[in-house]
Coordinates of C-alpha atoms in Angstrom, one line a residue:
M1 CA -52.9 95.4 86.4
G2 CA -49.4 96.3 84.3
K3 CA -47.0 98.5 86.1
G4 CA -48.0 102.0 85.4
T5 CA -50.3 100.8 82.7
D6 CA -53.9 99.9 82.5
K7 CA -52.9 96.3 81.0
L8 CA -54.6 93.4 82.3
Y9 CA -51.4 91.5 82.1
I10 CA -47.9 91.4 83.0
T11 CA -45.0 91.3 80.5
H12 CA -41.9 88.8 80.7
S13 CA -39.8 92.0 81.0
E14 CA -41.9 93.6 83.8
W15 CA -42.0 90.2 85.8
A16 CA -38.4 89.4 85.5
S17 CA -37.3 93.2 86.5
H18 CA -35.1 93.6 89.4
D19 CA -37.9 94.6 91.9
A20 CA -40.0 91.4 91.1
F21 CA -39.6 87.9 93.1
S22 CA -40.3 85.6 90.0
A23 CA -38.9 82.4 88.8
S24 CA -36.0 83.9 87.2
T25 CA -34.8 86.5 89.9
G26 CA -36.6 85.6 93.0
S27 CA -35.1 82.2 93.4
G28 CA -31.7 83.3 92.5
V29 CA -31.3 81.5 89.3
S30 CA -29.8 84.4 87.5
G31 CA -27.0 84.7 90.3
K32 CA -27.7 88.2 90.6
S33 CA -30.4 88.1 93.6
K34 CA -30.7 91.5 95.4
V35 CA -32.4 90.0 98.2
P36 CA -29.9 90.3 101.3
G37 CA -28.5 87.1 102.8
A38 CA -29.9 85.0 99.9
S39 CA -26.4 83.1 99.4
F40 CA -26.1 82.5 103.1
K41 CA -24.3 79.2 103.8
R42 CA -23.2 78.7 107.3
L43 CA -19.9 76.3 108.1
P44 CA -20.6 73.9 111.0
F45 CA -18.5 74.6 113.9
N46 CA -16.3 71.3 113.8
F47 CA -15.3 71.7 110.2
C48 CA -11.9 73.5 108.9
A49 CA -12.4 76.7 107.0
V50 CA -9.9 75.6 104.1
S51 CA -11.1 71.9 103.5
L52 CA -14.6 72.6 104.4
Q53 CA -14.5 69.0 105.9
P54 CA -14.7 68.1 109.7
F55 CA -11.2 68.7 111.3
E56 CA -9.0 66.1 113.1
H57 CA -6.2 68.2 114.6
P58 CA -7.9 71.4 115.0
V59 CA -6.2 74.9 115.4
C60 CA -7.5 78.5 115.3
A61 CA -6.3 81.9 114.6
T62 CA -6.6 85.1 117.1
D63 CA -9.9 86.0 115.4
G64 CA -11.4 82.5 116.3
T65 CA -11.3 81.3 112.6
L66 CA -11.0 77.2 112.7
F67 CA -8.8 75.1 110.5
D68 CA -7.2 71.6 110.6
V69 CA -3.6 71.8 110.7
S70 CA -2.9 69.6 108.3
N71 CA -4.9 71.8 105.7
I72 CA -3.7 75.5 107.0
L73 CA 0.1 74.8 107.0
P74 CA 0.2 74.0 103.2
W75 CA -1.9 77.2 102.6
L76 CA 0.4 79.3 104.7
E77 CA 3.6 78.1 102.8
K78 CA 2.1 79.1 99.6
H79 CA 0.2 82.0 100.4
G80 CA 1.0 83.4 104.0
T81 CA -2.5 84.8 104.6
N82 CA -5.8 83.9 106.5
P83 CA -7.7 82.2 104.0
V84 CA -11.0 83.6 105.1
T85 CA -9.9 87.3 105.9
G86 CA -7.2 87.7 103.8
Q87 CA -5.1 89.4 106.5
P88 CA -1.3 88.0 107.0
L89 CA -0.9 84.9 109.2
K90 CA 2.0 83.1 110.3
A91 CA 2.0 79.3 111.4
S92 CA 3.5 80.6 114.8
E93 CA 0.3 82.5 115.5
L94 CA -1.8 79.2 115.3
I95 CA -3.3 78.5 118.5
K96 CA -3.6 74.5 119.2
L97 CA -7.2 73.8 120.5
V98 CA -7.9 70.9 123.1
F99 CA -11.8 69.7 122.5
A100 CA -13.1 67.3 125.6
K101 CA -15.3 64.5 124.2
N102 CA -17.6 62.1 125.8
D103 CA -17.7 58.4 125.4
E104 CA -19.6 58.6 122.0
G105 CA -17.1 60.9 120.5
E106 CA -19.0 63.8 120.7
M107 CA -17.3 67.2 121.5
V108 CA -18.5 68.5 124.9
D109 CA -17.7 71.3 127.6
P110 CA -15.0 69.6 129.9
V111 CA -16.8 70.9 133.0
T112 CA -20.5 70.6 132.6
Y113 CA -20.2 68.0 129.9
K114 CA -23.0 69.5 127.7
V115 CA -22.7 68.3 123.7
F116 CA -21.5 71.1 121.4
T117 CA -24.1 71.7 118.8
D118 CA -24.4 74.8 116.1
N119 CA -26.1 76.9 118.4
T120 CA -23.8 76.7 121.3
H121 CA -21.6 79.4 122.0
I122 CA -18.2 78.3 122.1
V123 CA -15.0 79.9 123.4
A124 CA -11.3 79.0 123.9
L125 CA -8.6 80.3 126.1
K126 CA -5.5 81.6 124.2
N127 CA -2.8 80.5 126.5
T128 CA -4.0 76.9 127.2
G129 CA -6.2 76.1 124.1
N130 CA -8.8 74.5 126.2
V131 CA -12.2 74.9 124.7
F132 CA -15.3 75.5 126.9
A133 CA -19.0 76.8 126.6
Y134 CA -19.3 80.6 127.1
D135 CA -22.1 79.8 129.7
T136 CA -19.3 77.8 131.7
V137 CA -16.8 80.5 131.7
E138 CA -19.0 83.3 132.3
R139 CA -20.6 81.9 135.4
L140 CA -17.4 80.2 137.1
N141 CA -14.7 82.8 135.7
V142 CA -16.0 86.1 134.6
K143 CA -18.7 86.5 137.3
A144 CA -16.8 84.7 140.1
K145 CA -13.9 86.9 139.0
M146 CA -11.7 83.4 139.3
W147 CA -9.4 83.8 136.2
R148 CA -7.8 80.7 136.1
D149 CA -8.5 77.7 133.6
L150 CA -11.1 75.4 134.8
V151 CA -9.0 72.4 133.5
S152 CA -5.2 73.2 133.6
D153 CA -5.7 75.9 136.6
E154 CA -3.5 78.3 134.6
E155 CA -4.0 82.0 134.8
F156 CA -5.7 84.0 132.1
G157 CA -7.0 87.4 131.3
R158 CA -10.3 88.6 129.7
A159 CA -8.1 89.3 126.8
D160 CA -7.4 85.4 126.3
I161 CA -10.9 84.2 125.5
I162 CA -11.4 83.7 122.0
T163 CA -15.1 83.4 120.3
L164 CA -14.9 80.1 118.1
Q165 CA -18.6 80.2 117.5
D166 CA -21.3 82.8 118.4
P167 CA -24.8 81.9 117.7
Q168 CA -25.9 85.6 117.8
N169 CA -23.0 86.3 115.1
V170 CA -23.6 83.8 112.3
A171 CA -22.0 86.0 109.8
A172 CA -18.7 85.3 110.9
R173 CA -19.4 81.2 109.7
D174 CA -20.8 82.6 106.2
L175 CA -19.2 80.7 103.3
S176 CA -20.2 83.4 101.1
S177 CA -17.8 86.0 103.1
F178 CA -14.7 83.7 102.8
K179 CA -12.3 85.6 100.6
Y180 CA -10.4 82.5 99.1
L181 CA -14.0 81.5 97.8
K182 CA -14.9 84.7 96.4
D183 CA -11.3 84.7 94.6
G184 CA -12.0 81.2 93.3
I185 CA -8.4 80.2 94.7
S186 CA -8.0 76.3 95.2
T187 CA -7.2 75.1 98.5
L188 CA -5.9 71.6 97.1
T189 CA -2.2 70.7 97.4
E190 CA -0.3 69.4 94.3
E191 CA -0.9 65.6 94.9
Q192 CA -4.6 66.4 95.4
E193 CA -4.7 68.3 92.3
R194 CA -3.0 65.3 90.3
D195 CA -5.6 63.0 92.0
R196 CA -8.5 65.2 90.9
N197 CA -7.2 65.4 87.3
D198 CA -6.2 61.8 87.1
P199 CA -9.3 60.2 85.2
S200 CA -8.6 56.8 86.8
K201 CA -9.2 58.4 90.3
N202 CA -12.7 59.7 88.9
V203 CA -14.0 56.3 87.7
N204 CA -16.7 54.5 89.8
L205 CA -15.0 51.2 89.8
D206 CA -17.9 49.2 91.4
A207 CA -20.0 50.0 88.5
M208 CA -17.8 49.0 85.9
G209 CA -17.7 45.3 86.0
S210 CA -14.9 43.2 85.2
S211 CA -13.1 46.2 83.7
A212 CA -12.7 47.5 87.3
K213 CA -10.2 44.5 87.7
V214 CA -8.1 45.8 84.9
L215 CA -8.2 49.4 86.3
K216 CA -7.4 48.2 89.9
A217 CA -4.4 46.1 88.7
K218 CA -3.0 49.0 86.6
E219 CA -3.3 51.2 89.6
A220 CA -1.7 48.7 91.8
V221 CA 1.3 48.5 89.6
A222 CA 1.6 52.2 89.2
K223 CA 1.6 52.5 93.0
A224 CA 4.3 49.7 93.4
R225 CA 6.6 51.2 90.8
K226 CA 6.3 54.8 92.8
E227 CA 7.3 53.3 95.9
R228 CA 10.1 51.2 94.5
S229 CA 11.6 54.5 92.9
D230 CA 11.2 56.5 96.2
P231 CA 14.6 56.0 97.8
N232 CA 13.2 57.0 101.4
H233 CA 10.4 54.1 101.2
N234 CA 10.3 51.4 103.8
P235 CA 8.1 48.7 103.0
A236 CA 7.8 47.5 106.8
L237 CA 6.5 51.0 107.5
S238 CA 3.5 50.7 105.6
T239 CA 3.0 47.3 107.3
I240 CA 3.3 48.4 110.9
K241 CA 1.0 51.4 110.2
A242 CA -1.8 49.2 108.9
L243 CA -1.6 47.0 111.8
S244 CA -1.2 50.2 114.4
V245 CA -4.9 51.1 113.5
P246 CA -7.3 48.5 114.5
K247 CA -10.3 47.6 112.4
S248 CA -14.0 46.9 114.0
V249 CA -15.7 43.8 113.4
D250 CA -17.4 45.0 110.1
G251 CA -14.0 46.5 108.9
S252 CA -14.4 50.1 109.5
R253 CA -12.1 52.1 111.5
P254 CA -12.7 53.2 115.3
N255 CA -14.4 56.3 115.8
G256 CA -15.5 56.6 112.1
G257 CA -18.6 57.9 113.1
N258 CA -21.2 58.9 115.6
A259 CA -21.2 56.0 118.3
M260 CA -24.8 56.6 118.8
H261 CA -25.6 55.4 115.2
S262 CA -23.2 52.8 115.3
G263 CA -24.3 49.3 115.0
R264 CA -23.3 48.0 118.2
T265 CA -24.7 44.4 118.9
M266 CA -26.3 43.9 122.1
P267 CA -24.7 41.0 124.5
Y268 CA -26.7 38.3 125.1
N269 CA -26.6 38.7 128.9
A270 CA -27.6 42.6 129.0
A271 CA -29.8 43.4 131.4
Q272 CA -32.9 45.7 131.4
H273 CA -31.4 48.3 133.7
T274 CA -28.4 50.2 133.1
T275 CA -24.9 50.6 135.1
G276 CA -26.0 53.7 136.5
K277 CA -22.8 55.1 136.0
A278 CA -24.1 58.2 134.4
A279 CA -26.2 59.2 137.4
A280 CA -23.4 58.6 139.8
S281 CA -20.8 60.8 137.7
F282 CA -23.6 63.5 137.6
T283 CA -23.8 63.8 141.3
S284 CA -20.4 63.0 142.3
T285 CA -17.2 64.9 141.4
G286 CA -15.0 61.9 142.4
L287 CA -16.2 59.4 139.5
T288 CA -15.2 59.7 135.7
P289 CA -18.0 61.2 133.9
H290 CA -20.3 59.3 131.8
T291 CA -22.7 60.6 129.7
S292 CA -24.5 57.8 127.9
G293 CA -26.6 55.0 129.8
E294 CA -24.7 51.5 129.1
R295 CA -26.5 48.3 129.6
A296 CA -25.4 46.4 133.0
L297 CA -24.2 42.8 132.0
L298 CA -25.7 40.1 133.9
T299 CA -23.4 37.0 135.3
D300 CA -24.2 33.5 133.8
E301 CA -26.1 32.5 137.0
E302 CA -28.2 35.8 136.8
Y303 CA -28.8 35.2 133.3
M304 CA -30.2 31.8 133.7
L305 CA -32.4 32.6 136.8
K306 CA -34.7 34.5 134.9
P307 CA -38.0 33.0 134.3
K308 CA -38.9 31.0 131.2
R309 CA -35.4 31.1 130.0
V310 CA -33.9 27.6 131.1
K311 CA -36.9 25.2 129.8
N312 CA -34.9 22.1 130.7
K313 CA -36.3 20.0 133.3
G314 CA -34.2 18.5 135.9
Y315 CA -34.2 15.0 137.6
A316 CA -33.2 14.2 141.3
R317 CA -33.6 11.3 143.7
I318 CA -34.2 11.7 147.5
Q319 CA -32.9 8.7 149.2
T320 CA -34.2 7.9 152.5
N321 CA -34.1 5.3 155.3
L322 CA -37.9 4.2 154.1
G323 CA -37.1 4.4 150.2
D324 CA -36.4 6.4 147.3
L325 CA -38.5 9.4 145.8
N326 CA -37.9 10.5 142.4
V327 CA -38.8 14.2 141.6
E328 CA -39.1 16.2 138.3
L329 CA -38.0 19.9 139.2
Q330 CA -39.6 22.7 137.0
T331 CA -37.1 25.0 136.0
E332 CA -39.0 26.9 133.6
Y333 CA -41.2 28.5 136.2
A334 CA -39.2 28.4 139.4
P335 CA -35.5 28.6 138.4
K336 CA -34.3 30.2 141.8
A337 CA -35.8 27.3 143.8
V338 CA -34.4 24.7 141.4
W339 CA -31.0 26.4 141.4
N340 CA -30.9 26.6 145.4
F341 CA -32.1 22.9 145.4
V342 CA -29.7 21.6 143.1
Q343 CA -26.9 23.6 144.3
L344 CA -27.5 22.4 148.0
A345 CA -27.9 18.8 146.9
K346 CA -24.5 18.7 145.0
K347 CA -22.8 20.5 147.9
G348 CA -24.1 17.5 150.3
Y349 CA -26.2 19.9 152.4
Y350 CA -29.4 17.7 152.8
R351 CA -27.1 14.5 153.7
D352 CA -28.5 13.0 156.8
V353 CA -31.0 15.8 157.5
A354 CA -34.2 14.4 159.3
F355 CA -37.8 15.4 158.3
H356 CA -38.8 17.4 161.5
R357 CA -42.6 17.6 160.6
N358 CA -45.0 15.0 159.2
I359 CA -48.8 15.5 159.1
R360 CA -50.9 12.6 157.7
N361 CA -53.2 13.8 154.7
F362 CA -51.6 17.0 154.4
M363 CA -47.7 17.1 154.1
I364 CA -43.9 16.1 155.2
Q365 CA -41.3 18.7 155.6
G366 CA -37.6 18.7 156.0
G367 CA -34.5 20.2 154.5
D368 CA -33.5 22.0 158.1
P369 CA -30.0 20.8 159.3
T370 CA -30.8 21.7 162.7
G371 CA -33.9 19.6 162.8
T372 CA -36.0 22.0 164.4
G373 CA -37.4 23.7 161.5
K374 CA -36.0 26.9 162.4
G375 CA -32.9 26.7 160.4
G376 CA -31.6 26.6 157.2
T377 CA -30.2 28.9 154.8
S378 CA -29.9 28.9 150.9
I379 CA -27.2 28.6 148.4
W380 CA -26.8 32.5 148.7
G381 CA -26.6 32.6 152.3
K382 CA -30.0 34.7 152.5
N383 CA -33.6 34.3 151.7
F384 CA -34.8 34.4 148.2
T385 CA -38.0 36.0 146.6
D386 CA -41.1 33.6 145.7
E387 CA -41.7 32.6 142.2
F388 CA -45.6 32.5 141.4
D389 CA -45.5 33.4 137.8
G390 CA -46.3 29.8 136.2
P391 CA -49.3 27.7 136.1
L392 CA -48.2 25.2 138.7
T393 CA -50.7 24.5 141.3
H394 CA -51.1 22.5 144.4
D395 CA -53.4 20.4 142.8
S396 CA -52.4 16.5 143.4
R397 CA -50.5 14.4 145.4
G398 CA -46.4 14.5 145.7
M399 CA -46.1 18.3 144.8
L400 CA -42.8 19.6 145.7
S401 CA -42.7 23.2 147.3
M402 CA -40.3 25.6 149.3
A403 CA -41.5 26.0 152.8
N404 CA -41.3 29.7 154.2
K405 CA -42.0 31.9 157.2
G406 CA -43.8 34.5 155.0
K407 CA -43.5 36.4 152.2
N408 CA -40.2 36.2 150.3
T409 CA -38.5 34.0 152.9
N410 CA -37.5 30.8 151.0
S411 CA -34.2 29.4 152.5
S412 CA -33.2 25.6 152.4
Q413 CA -36.6 23.9 153.5
F414 CA -39.1 22.2 151.5
F415 CA -42.3 19.9 151.6
I416 CA -44.1 17.0 149.9
T417 CA -47.7 17.0 149.7
Y418 CA -49.7 14.0 150.3
R419 CA -53.0 15.5 148.8
P420 CA -54.1 18.7 146.6
A421 CA -54.0 21.6 148.9
S422 CA -55.3 24.7 146.9
H423 CA -55.2 26.9 149.9
L424 CA -51.4 26.9 149.7
D425 CA -51.3 28.2 146.0
R426 CA -49.5 31.8 145.7
K427 CA -48.2 31.2 149.2
H428 CA -45.4 28.6 148.7
T429 CA -43.1 28.4 145.5
I430 CA -43.6 25.0 143.7
F431 CA -40.5 23.9 142.0
G432 CA -41.2 20.2 141.3
R433 CA -43.3 17.3 141.6
L434 CA -42.8 13.4 142.4
V435 CA -42.8 11.0 139.1
G436 CA -41.5 7.8 141.2
G437 CA -41.7 6.2 144.4
L438 CA -45.5 6.6 145.3
D439 CA -45.0 3.5 147.8
T440 CA -42.4 5.1 149.6
L441 CA -44.4 8.4 150.0
S442 CA -47.3 6.2 151.6
L443 CA -44.7 4.8 153.9
L444 CA -43.7 8.1 155.2
E445 CA -47.3 9.1 155.3
N446 CA -48.3 6.2 157.5
A447 CA -45.1 6.4 159.8
P448 CA -45.7 7.0 163.5
T449 CA -45.2 10.5 164.8
D450 CA -45.4 12.5 168.1
S451 CA -48.8 13.9 168.6
T452 CA -47.6 17.1 170.0
T453 CA -44.9 18.0 167.7
S454 CA -45.9 16.1 164.6
R455 CA -42.1 15.0 164.6
P456 CA -41.7 11.4 163.0
T457 CA -40.8 8.8 165.6
P458 CA -38.2 7.3 164.9
D459 CA -36.6 9.8 162.8
I460 CA -36.9 9.8 159.0
L461 CA -33.6 10.7 157.6
I462 CA -32.5 12.0 154.0
R463 CA -29.5 9.8 153.4
D464 CA -28.6 11.9 150.3
I465 CA -30.2 13.8 147.1
V466 CA -28.7 12.5 144.1
V467 CA -29.2 14.7 140.9
F468 CA -29.3 13.0 138.1
V469 CA -30.2 15.8 135.4
D470 CA -29.0 19.5 136.4
P471 CA -31.1 21.6 133.8
F472 CA -28.5 24.3 134.1
E473 CA -25.6 22.3 132.9
E474 CA -27.9 21.2 130.2
F475 CA -28.7 24.6 129.3
Q476 CA -24.9 25.8 129.2
R477 CA -24.0 22.7 127.3
E478 CA -26.6 23.4 124.6
K479 CA -25.4 27.1 124.3
K480 CA -22.0 26.2 123.9
E481 CA -22.9 23.8 121.0
R482 CA -25.0 26.7 119.4
E483 CA -22.2 29.0 119.8
G484 CA -19.6 26.5 118.2
K485 CA -22.2 25.8 115.4
E486 CA -22.6 29.5 115.0
R487 CA -18.7 30.0 114.8
E488 CA -18.4 27.0 112.2
R489 CA -21.1 29.0 110.0
E490 CA -19.3 32.1 110.0
E491 CA -15.8 30.4 109.4
V492 CA -17.5 28.4 106.4
K493 CA -18.9 31.9 105.1
R494 CA -15.5 33.5 105.4
S495 CA -13.9 30.7 103.5
G496 CA -16.4 31.1 100.6
G497 CA -19.5 29.0 101.8
T498 CA -20.4 25.5 101.5
E499 CA -19.9 23.3 98.6
D500 CA -23.5 24.1 97.2
E501 CA -23.2 27.8 97.6
R502 CA -19.5 27.5 95.5
T503 CA -21.5 26.0 92.8
T504 CA -23.4 28.2 90.1
W505 CA -26.6 27.2 88.5
T506 CA -25.1 25.9 85.5
G507 CA -23.1 23.2 87.7
K508 CA -19.4 25.2 87.5
R509 CA -17.7 25.2 90.6
I510 CA -16.5 28.7 91.8
R511 CA -12.7 28.8 93.2
G512 CA -11.6 30.4 96.4
D513 CA -10.6 33.6 94.4
G514 CA -14.1 34.0 92.8
K515 CA -13.5 32.6 89.5
V516 CA -15.4 29.8 87.9
D517 CA -13.8 26.6 87.2
D518 CA -14.0 25.6 83.8
G519 CA -12.1 22.1 84.3
E520 CA -13.2 18.6 83.5
G521 CA -15.0 18.2 86.7
R522 CA -18.5 18.5 85.2
A523 CA -21.6 19.0 87.3
G524 CA -25.1 20.2 86.7
V525 CA -26.6 19.8 83.0
G526 CA -23.4 18.3 81.5
K527 CA -22.2 16.1 84.1
Y528 CA -23.7 12.9 82.9
L529 CA -22.7 13.5 79.0
K530 CA -19.1 11.9 79.3
A531 CA -20.3 9.1 82.1
N532 CA -23.3 7.9 79.5
S533 CA -20.4 7.4 76.8
S534 CA -18.2 5.5 79.0
V535 CA -21.1 3.3 80.1
G536 CA -22.0 2.5 76.5
E537 CA -18.3 1.4 75.6
E538 CA -18.0 -0.8 78.7
S539 CA -21.4 -2.5 78.1
G540 CA -20.0 -4.8 75.7
A541 CA -17.2 -6.3 78.1
G542 CA -19.7 -8.1 79.9
D543 CA -20.5 -12.1 79.9
E544 CA -23.8 -12.0 78.9
I545 CA -24.4 -13.0 75.2
V546 CA -27.3 -10.9 73.2
G547 CA -26.8 -13.1 69.8
D548 CA -24.2 -14.0 67.3
W549 CA -22.2 -12.0 65.3
G550 CA -23.0 -14.3 62.3
D551 CA -26.9 -13.8 62.7
E552 CA -28.6 -11.9 60.1
E553 CA -30.8 -9.3 60.9
P554 CA -34.3 -10.1 59.5
V555 CA -35.4 -7.8 56.9
V556 CA -38.4 -6.0 57.9
K557 CA -41.2 -5.8 54.9
K558 CA -42.7 -2.2 54.7
K559 CA -46.4 -2.3 54.7
A560 CA -48.1 -0.5 51.8
K561 CA -49.9 2.4 52.6
G562 CA -53.2 3.0 51.6
S563 CA -54.2 5.5 49.0
G564 CA -56.8 6.8 51.3
G565 CA -59.5 7.1 48.4
F566 CA -61.7 4.6 46.7
G567 CA -59.2 3.0 44.4
N568 CA -60.4 1.6 40.9
F569 CA -63.4 -0.9 40.7
D570 CA -61.7 -3.7 38.3
S571 CA -62.6 -6.5 40.7
W572 CA -66.3 -5.4 40.8

């Protein structure tokens, strides 16, 4: 088992030798691993090769090495070489890059809008700085022999194509091959070095409790002194700079992270479908490209006309020449029919319209301004769909339903039943029922009619329909009240909370600056101590006389305690 021996064991020196893969050598603990590529670390394509952080203002060298201009310029002033290869490099040789981004802030190809990843072959054009996927340049420029920039339409040659990332050549992004890292040269500026060596900069203030306030105050004083000593300092510029960068609701800066993972709040009126801009821009070159599916926003009307959203009931009165009929509107199960009926009634659409059909022991129908039974339009100017999702049925006298000419042909005509009519269920939308005026309904049923057309003779007219309670207005009012209360709660929370929330468990009040108030205003455990003493002092000032001051207090004789034993027997 041993190396070159008959030993049944392996010694430590044999196990740790250069040709063994052990815990001491194979894992690279000793730092002298002979395995090729064991120390490979890949730099992401959107990282600066100097700061090893994501770049904001990208530039590149002619060999395709990516830098951030704010990091490479101080290096060039100090060293004048490429930090990765060690070759001479001048600031004039740097090429400013232009990365296209989508709505989420991700870097994409400006033609195909494919998102760049660490496995994308990325190239840039030397004369324009525009960045593309190599597949796009190869198909549309190289193979087509059309040597013009696909974005700016400027001419370029094959030598102007600079490879920024090649997934087949990962060694170009290998951190272990960067010269300045091998040599151990620091890339920090003098100011960054001072901050790193400053002990106060390396302290976690959030974990220091009350001591953090002292350190923060000292830091603020030092910063203010430094600014006052700077002759070029303008205090107005810092204020303008702070105001020029807007903050989001949670206090973070915009584009501070990937928008796909940001906590976006969904609007209350967001639809279940998207706007369709992504699909439209994918098939049309005349539209601005969109790479994300955004929810479409519903109008207030569309939002309220969803079933079971508005649960408030509506109430209206149908005034006829024979009497009044009071109806209750079922908004929860037929919002479109109720909205149509209420809006037409408010508009005066039903005023002086005759009931054109009246069948005894069945129903009475109206709502057609032409009086023929063939007219009438909805509030939208077109027919609307049926609503059969609710539990409502034609199971009693006085049910209010929509008349139609077939499936999804509701307009303005409606009818009121005289008896249960189950054969009409799921054929006509029920949107209300009679809650008052049954005697008037009997008069309507017994009114004389034409035997051939079933038209009442003389005409029965709808004088007007008065809406007492509009369920949609009630819903909007309640919604505004809820939003107002929510804003008030946010305002209270922003100001430090309610009175109870600003009081500690010991009864001490917390001021607006976060400090505990130790004043005379006591509460909680000790708030009654002073009050009781004052009550005791004022108790003698009343008119009630408990006793005279001259009265002597009676002397209370103490009772002799028994010895607890038998005592003596002298009395025996």
